Amino acid sequence: MAYTLEDFCADARAALDRDSGPEGRDRVARHLEKLLVDPDFVAAHLGPDKPSGAETVHVDETHGFRVMAHTNRGPSNNTPHCHGPSWVVYGMAMNHVEMTEWRRVDDGAREGHAELVVDRKYVLNEGEAHVYNEGVIHSLDRPLETRLVRVCGCDLDRTLRYRYDPAKNAVRVLEPRTA
Ligand SMILES: [Fe+2]
C-alpha cells in the first residue's frame, strides 16, 4: 500500500505528540523507513533526474520538524559535525552510507580545541533510518551516489553547528546562515 509524504508527516506528528524525546524520534525513524521505499515518493522527490542538492519538502507547524530530500549524484563525504540543538534522522532511499559516530573526550575548556575518538561505525543501508539526538557527532561517507531523507528537529540554517577536524584536534562553530 502506498505511504505518502502526508501519511509520514501525520504519523511523525502523532509520534512526537506522544513523546518529543528520543523515543518519539525513534518512532519517526520507523515511519520514515516506510516512506523511503515508497516508489511514488521517491519518484517525486528523489528521482533519477534530480540535480544534486537538498529540498525541504515539508515543515511541520506543530513541532517544527522539517523533512528534506537530499540528492547526491556522485560519491561524497563530510567531516564530523553535530547539529547543535537539533536532533536529526537520516534515512537512505538509494544505496548506502558509511556512518561514523564520534565521542568527544576533552573537557571543552579550550576554545577551538576538541579531541574526538571513534565511537561506532556502521553502514546505513537502503531503506534504513537512524536517529542522531542533540549533540551526537557524526560523519557520512557516501562511496556511491545516494538519495536520502533527513528529518530535522528544527531549521538547521538557523542553529549553530559544530564542525570538527579530528586530525588537528580542532572544532569550528558555524554561525546560522540566516538570522
Ligand atoms: Fe549531519
PDB file of C-alpha atoms and ligand atoms in Angstrom:
ATOM      1  CA  MET A   1       0.000   0.000   0.000  1.00  0.00           C
ATOM      2  CA  ALA A   2       1.199   3.489  -0.811  1.00  0.00           C
ATOM      3  CA  TYR A   3       2.662   5.502   2.042  1.00  0.00           C
ATOM      4  CA  THR A   4       2.686   9.193   1.166  1.00  0.00           C
ATOM      5  CA  LEU A   5       4.637  12.161   2.471  1.00  0.00           C
ATOM      6  CA  GLU A   6       1.371  13.329   4.087  1.00  0.00           C
ATOM      7  CA  ASP A   7       0.970   9.932   5.798  1.00  0.00           C
ATOM      8  CA  PHE A   8       4.524  10.147   7.107  1.00  0.00           C
ATOM      9  CA  CYS A   9       4.108  13.717   8.391  1.00  0.00           C
ATOM     10  CA  ALA A  10       0.856  12.800  10.187  1.00  0.00           C
ATOM     11  CA  ASP A  11       2.496   9.726  11.768  1.00  0.00           C
ATOM     12  CA  ALA A  12       5.594  11.722  12.756  1.00  0.00           C
ATOM     13  CA  ARG A  13       3.444  14.432  14.309  1.00  0.00           C
ATOM     14  CA  ALA A  14       1.465  11.829  16.298  1.00  0.00           C
ATOM     15  CA  ALA A  15       4.684  10.145  17.463  1.00  0.00           C
ATOM     16  CA  LEU A  16       6.118  13.471  18.661  1.00  0.00           C
ATOM     17  CA  ASP A  17       2.789  14.409  20.280  1.00  0.00           C
ATOM     18  CA  ARG A  18       3.161  11.321  22.451  1.00  0.00           C
ATOM     19  CA  ASP A  19       6.870  11.769  23.121  1.00  0.00           C
ATOM     20  CA  SER A  20       9.054  14.518  21.703  1.00  0.00           C
ATOM     21  CA  GLY A  21      12.211  12.911  23.156  1.00  0.00           C
ATOM     22  CA  PRO A  22      14.420  10.097  21.844  1.00  0.00           C
ATOM     23  CA  GLU A  23      11.614   7.513  21.976  1.00  0.00           C
ATOM     24  CA  GLY A  24       9.300   9.591  19.776  1.00  0.00           C
ATOM     25  CA  ARG A  25      12.127  10.242  17.316  1.00  0.00           C
ATOM     26  CA  ASP A  26      12.773   6.504  17.106  1.00  0.00           C
ATOM     27  CA  ARG A  27       9.153   6.069  16.080  1.00  0.00           C
ATOM     28  CA  VAL A  28       9.646   8.832  13.485  1.00  0.00           C
ATOM     29  CA  ALA A  29      12.598   6.821  12.098  1.00  0.00           C
ATOM     30  CA  ARG A  30      10.454   3.660  11.841  1.00  0.00           C
ATOM     31  CA  HIS A  31       7.764   5.620   9.952  1.00  0.00           C
ATOM     32  CA  LEU A  32      10.441   7.159   7.719  1.00  0.00           C
ATOM     33  CA  GLU A  33      11.533   3.649   6.729  1.00  0.00           C
ATOM     34  CA  LYS A  34       8.106   3.148   5.137  1.00  0.00           C
ATOM     35  CA  LEU A  35       8.410   6.397   3.167  1.00  0.00           C
ATOM     36  CA  LEU A  36      11.925   5.582   1.913  1.00  0.00           C
ATOM     37  CA  VAL A  37      10.647   2.569  -0.016  1.00  0.00           C
ATOM     38  CA  ASP A  38       7.531   4.198  -1.445  1.00  0.00           C
ATOM     39  CA  PRO A  39       8.128   4.354  -5.220  1.00  0.00           C
ATOM     40  CA  ASP A  40       5.836   7.367  -5.759  1.00  0.00           C
ATOM     41  CA  PHE A  41       7.529   9.410  -3.047  1.00  0.00           C
ATOM     42  CA  VAL A  42      10.990   8.513  -4.357  1.00  0.00           C
ATOM     43  CA  ALA A  43       9.988   9.293  -7.958  1.00  0.00           C
ATOM     44  CA  ALA A  44       8.520  12.673  -6.969  1.00  0.00           C
ATOM     45  CA  HIS A  45      11.310  13.910  -4.689  1.00  0.00           C
ATOM     46  CA  LEU A  46      14.408  11.792  -5.317  1.00  0.00           C
ATOM     47  CA  GLY A  47      14.042  10.728  -8.930  1.00  0.00           C
ATOM     48  CA  PRO A  48      16.897   9.923 -11.303  1.00  0.00           C
ATOM     49  CA  ASP A  49      16.774  13.375 -12.946  1.00  0.00           C
ATOM     50  CA  LYS A  50      17.061  15.424  -9.755  1.00  0.00           C
ATOM     51  CA  PRO A  51      20.189  17.576  -9.582  1.00  0.00           C
ATOM     52  CA  SER A  52      22.445  17.265  -6.547  1.00  0.00           C
ATOM     53  CA  GLY A  53      21.113  19.297  -3.662  1.00  0.00           C
ATOM     54  CA  ALA A  54      18.622  19.454  -0.841  1.00  0.00           C
ATOM     55  CA  GLU A  55      14.973  20.323  -0.979  1.00  0.00           C
ATOM     56  CA  THR A  56      12.722  20.992   2.027  1.00  0.00           C
ATOM     57  CA  VAL A  57       9.540  19.081   1.260  1.00  0.00           C
ATOM     58  CA  HIS A  58       7.629  19.670   4.486  1.00  0.00           C
ATOM     59  CA  VAL A  59       7.727  21.974   7.502  1.00  0.00           C
ATOM     60  CA  ASP A  60       5.595  20.882  10.447  1.00  0.00           C
ATOM     61  CA  GLU A  61       3.663  23.682  12.091  1.00  0.00           C
ATOM     62  CA  THR A  62       3.188  21.975  15.451  1.00  0.00           C
ATOM     63  CA  HIS A  63       6.604  20.527  16.245  1.00  0.00           C
ATOM     64  CA  GLY A  64       8.726  22.486  13.757  1.00  0.00           C
ATOM     65  CA  PHE A  65      10.325  19.397  12.233  1.00  0.00           C
ATOM     66  CA  ARG A  66      11.439  19.582   8.616  1.00  0.00           C
ATOM     67  CA  VAL A  67      11.592  16.871   6.007  1.00  0.00           C
ATOM     68  CA  MET A  68      14.401  17.321   3.482  1.00  0.00           C
ATOM     69  CA  ALA A  69      15.099  15.310   0.338  1.00  0.00           C
ATOM     70  CA  HIS A  70      18.810  15.065  -0.490  1.00  0.00           C
ATOM     71  CA  THR A  71      20.212  14.049  -3.865  1.00  0.00           C
ATOM     72  CA  ASN A  72      23.925  13.350  -4.246  1.00  0.00           C
ATOM     73  CA  ARG A  73      24.639  12.318  -7.811  1.00  0.00           C
ATOM     74  CA  GLY A  74      28.178  11.275  -7.059  1.00  0.00           C
ATOM     75  CA  PRO A  75      30.207   9.969  -4.117  1.00  0.00           C
ATOM     76  CA  SER A  76      30.680  12.432  -1.280  1.00  0.00           C
ATOM     77  CA  ASN A  77      31.684  12.549   2.337  1.00  0.00           C
ATOM     78  CA  ASN A  78      31.772  15.066   5.124  1.00  0.00           C
ATOM     79  CA  THR A  79      33.765  15.768   8.234  1.00  0.00           C
ATOM     80  CA  PRO A  80      32.494  15.099  11.781  1.00  0.00           C
ATOM     81  CA  HIS A  81      29.812  17.539  12.841  1.00  0.00           C
ATOM     82  CA  CYS A  82      26.795  17.898  15.047  1.00  0.00           C
ATOM     83  CA  HIS A  83      23.710  19.974  14.589  1.00  0.00           C
ATOM     84  CA  GLY A  84      23.865  21.717  17.960  1.00  0.00           C
ATOM     85  CA  PRO A  85      20.373  21.898  19.444  1.00  0.00           C
ATOM     86  CA  SER A  86      18.649  19.891  16.707  1.00  0.00           C
ATOM     87  CA  TRP A  87      18.014  16.164  16.529  1.00  0.00           C
ATOM     88  CA  VAL A  88      18.239  14.646  13.055  1.00  0.00           C
ATOM     89  CA  VAL A  89      17.011  11.422  11.461  1.00  0.00           C
ATOM     90  CA  TYR A  90      18.837  10.181   8.364  1.00  0.00           C
ATOM     91  CA  GLY A  91      17.123   7.668   6.088  1.00  0.00           C
ATOM     92  CA  MET A  92      18.508   6.068   2.954  1.00  0.00           C
ATOM     93  CA  ALA A  93      16.326   5.911  -0.143  1.00  0.00           C
ATOM     94  CA  MET A  94      19.066   4.777  -2.552  1.00  0.00           C
ATOM     95  CA  ASN A  95      22.358   2.998  -1.898  1.00  0.00           C
ATOM     96  CA  HIS A  96      24.038   3.222   1.488  1.00  0.00           C
ATOM     97  CA  VAL A  97      26.160   5.479   3.643  1.00  0.00           C
ATOM     98  CA  GLU A  98      29.033   4.557   5.938  1.00  0.00           C
ATOM     99  CA  MET A  99      28.278   6.308   9.217  1.00  0.00           C
ATOM    100  CA  THR A 100      30.740   7.133  11.949  1.00  0.00           C
ATOM    101  CA  GLU A 101      29.668   8.381  15.355  1.00  0.00           C
ATOM    102  CA  TRP A 102      32.351  10.140  17.371  1.00  0.00           C
ATOM    103  CA  ARG A 103      32.789  10.800  21.055  1.00  0.00           C
ATOM    104  CA  ARG A 104      34.377  13.947  22.395  1.00  0.00           C
ATOM    105  CA  VAL A 105      36.931  13.165  25.100  1.00  0.00           C
ATOM    106  CA  ASP A 106      38.284  16.605  26.077  1.00  0.00           C
ATOM    107  CA  ASP A 107      36.539  18.857  28.581  1.00  0.00           C
ATOM    108  CA  GLY A 108      35.690  21.611  26.076  1.00  0.00           C
ATOM    109  CA  ALA A 109      37.620  24.194  28.097  1.00  0.00           C
ATOM    110  CA  ARG A 110      39.925  25.347  25.268  1.00  0.00           C
ATOM    111  CA  GLU A 111      38.192  27.362  22.584  1.00  0.00           C
ATOM    112  CA  GLY A 112      38.627  25.826  19.160  1.00  0.00           C
ATOM    113  CA  HIS A 113      40.083  22.615  20.609  1.00  0.00           C
ATOM    114  CA  ALA A 114      38.309  19.265  20.559  1.00  0.00           C
ATOM    115  CA  GLU A 115      39.536  15.693  20.865  1.00  0.00           C
ATOM    116  CA  LEU A 116      37.423  13.036  19.226  1.00  0.00           C
ATOM    117  CA  VAL A 117      37.560   9.265  19.207  1.00  0.00           C
ATOM    118  CA  VAL A 118      35.508   6.953  17.029  1.00  0.00           C
ATOM    119  CA  ASP A 119      32.547   5.652  19.000  1.00  0.00           C
ATOM    120  CA  ARG A 120      30.971   3.379  16.414  1.00  0.00           C
ATOM    121  CA  LYS A 121      30.967   2.735  12.690  1.00  0.00           C
ATOM    122  CA  TYR A 122      28.172   1.109  10.742  1.00  0.00           C
ATOM    123  CA  VAL A 123      26.505   1.044   7.393  1.00  0.00           C
ATOM    124  CA  LEU A 124      23.109   2.631   6.968  1.00  0.00           C
ATOM    125  CA  ASN A 125      21.533   0.618   4.192  1.00  0.00           C
ATOM    126  CA  GLU A 126      18.859   1.491   1.696  1.00  0.00           C
ATOM    127  CA  GLY A 127      15.503   1.546   3.477  1.00  0.00           C
ATOM    128  CA  GLU A 128      17.019   2.139   6.946  1.00  0.00           C
ATOM    129  CA  ALA A 129      16.745   5.246   9.135  1.00  0.00           C
ATOM    130  CA  HIS A 130      18.715   6.243  12.231  1.00  0.00           C
ATOM    131  CA  VAL A 131      18.249   8.928  14.889  1.00  0.00           C
ATOM    132  CA  TYR A 132      21.019  11.346  15.914  1.00  0.00           C
ATOM    133  CA  ASN A 133      19.947  13.111  19.074  1.00  0.00           C
ATOM    134  CA  GLU A 134      21.127  16.592  20.027  1.00  0.00           C
ATOM    135  CA  GLY A 135      24.903  16.909  20.107  1.00  0.00           C
ATOM    136  CA  VAL A 136      25.702  13.478  18.618  1.00  0.00           C
ATOM    137  CA  ILE A 137      28.801  13.955  16.455  1.00  0.00           C
ATOM    138  CA  HIS A 138      28.648  12.074  13.169  1.00  0.00           C
ATOM    139  CA  SER A 139      30.206  11.930   9.720  1.00  0.00           C
ATOM    140  CA  LEU A 140      28.979  10.409   6.491  1.00  0.00           C
ATOM    141  CA  ASP A 141      30.952   8.628   3.815  1.00  0.00           C
ATOM    142  CA  ARG A 142      28.982   8.047   0.630  1.00  0.00           C
ATOM    143  CA  PRO A 143      31.074   5.926  -1.740  1.00  0.00           C
ATOM    144  CA  LEU A 144      28.235   5.825  -4.290  1.00  0.00           C
ATOM    145  CA  GLU A 145      25.640   8.269  -5.464  1.00  0.00           C
ATOM    146  CA  THR A 146      22.862   8.491  -2.865  1.00  0.00           C
ATOM    147  CA  ARG A 147      19.355   9.673  -2.197  1.00  0.00           C
ATOM    148  CA  LEU A 148      18.472  10.277   1.404  1.00  0.00           C
ATOM    149  CA  VAL A 149      15.785  11.880   3.506  1.00  0.00           C
ATOM    150  CA  ARG A 150      16.690  13.908   6.515  1.00  0.00           C
ATOM    151  CA  VAL A 151      14.187  14.886   9.174  1.00  0.00           C
ATOM    152  CA  CYS A 152      15.460  17.701  11.416  1.00  0.00           C
ATOM    153  CA  GLY A 153      14.013  18.882  14.702  1.00  0.00           C
ATOM    154  CA  CYS A 154      14.226  22.494  13.571  1.00  0.00           C
ATOM    155  CA  ASP A 155      15.592  24.725  10.797  1.00  0.00           C
ATOM    156  CA  LEU A 156      19.287  23.850  10.634  1.00  0.00           C
ATOM    157  CA  ASP A 157      20.066  27.099   8.839  1.00  0.00           C
ATOM    158  CA  ARG A 158      19.008  28.955  11.970  1.00  0.00           C
ATOM    159  CA  THR A 159      21.015  26.996  14.522  1.00  0.00           C
ATOM    160  CA  LEU A 160      24.673  26.870  15.489  1.00  0.00           C
ATOM    161  CA  ARG A 161      26.556  23.906  14.086  1.00  0.00           C
ATOM    162  CA  TYR A 162      29.870  22.432  15.131  1.00  0.00           C
ATOM    163  CA  ARG A 163      32.333  21.025  12.639  1.00  0.00           C
ATOM    164  CA  TYR A 164      35.305  19.025  13.893  1.00  0.00           C
ATOM    165  CA  ASP A 165      38.718  18.232  12.475  1.00  0.00           C
ATOM    166  CA  PRO A 166      39.962  15.164  14.406  1.00  0.00           C
ATOM    167  CA  ALA A 167      43.385  15.217  12.691  1.00  0.00           C
ATOM    168  CA  LYS A 168      44.038  18.718  14.071  1.00  0.00           C
ATOM    169  CA  ASN A 169      42.011  18.361  17.282  1.00  0.00           C
ATOM    170  CA  ALA A 170      40.039  21.392  16.174  1.00  0.00           C
ATOM    171  CA  VAL A 171      36.424  22.488  16.278  1.00  0.00           C
ATOM    172  CA  ARG A 172      34.785  25.342  14.450  1.00  0.00           C
ATOM    173  CA  VAL A 173      31.425  26.860  15.310  1.00  0.00           C
ATOM    174  CA  LEU A 174      29.362  27.604  12.229  1.00  0.00           C
ATOM    175  CA  GLU A 175      27.026  30.546  12.672  1.00  0.00           C
ATOM    176  CA  PRO A 176      23.443  30.344  11.435  1.00  0.00           C
ATOM    177  CA  ARG A 177      23.113  31.208   7.757  1.00  0.00           C
ATOM    178  CA  THR A 178      20.186  33.460   8.431  1.00  0.00           C
ATOM    179  CA  ALA A 179      19.118  35.492  11.456  1.00  0.00           C
TER     180      ALA A 179
HETATM  181 FE    FE B   1      24.561  15.654   9.981  1.00  0.00          FE
END
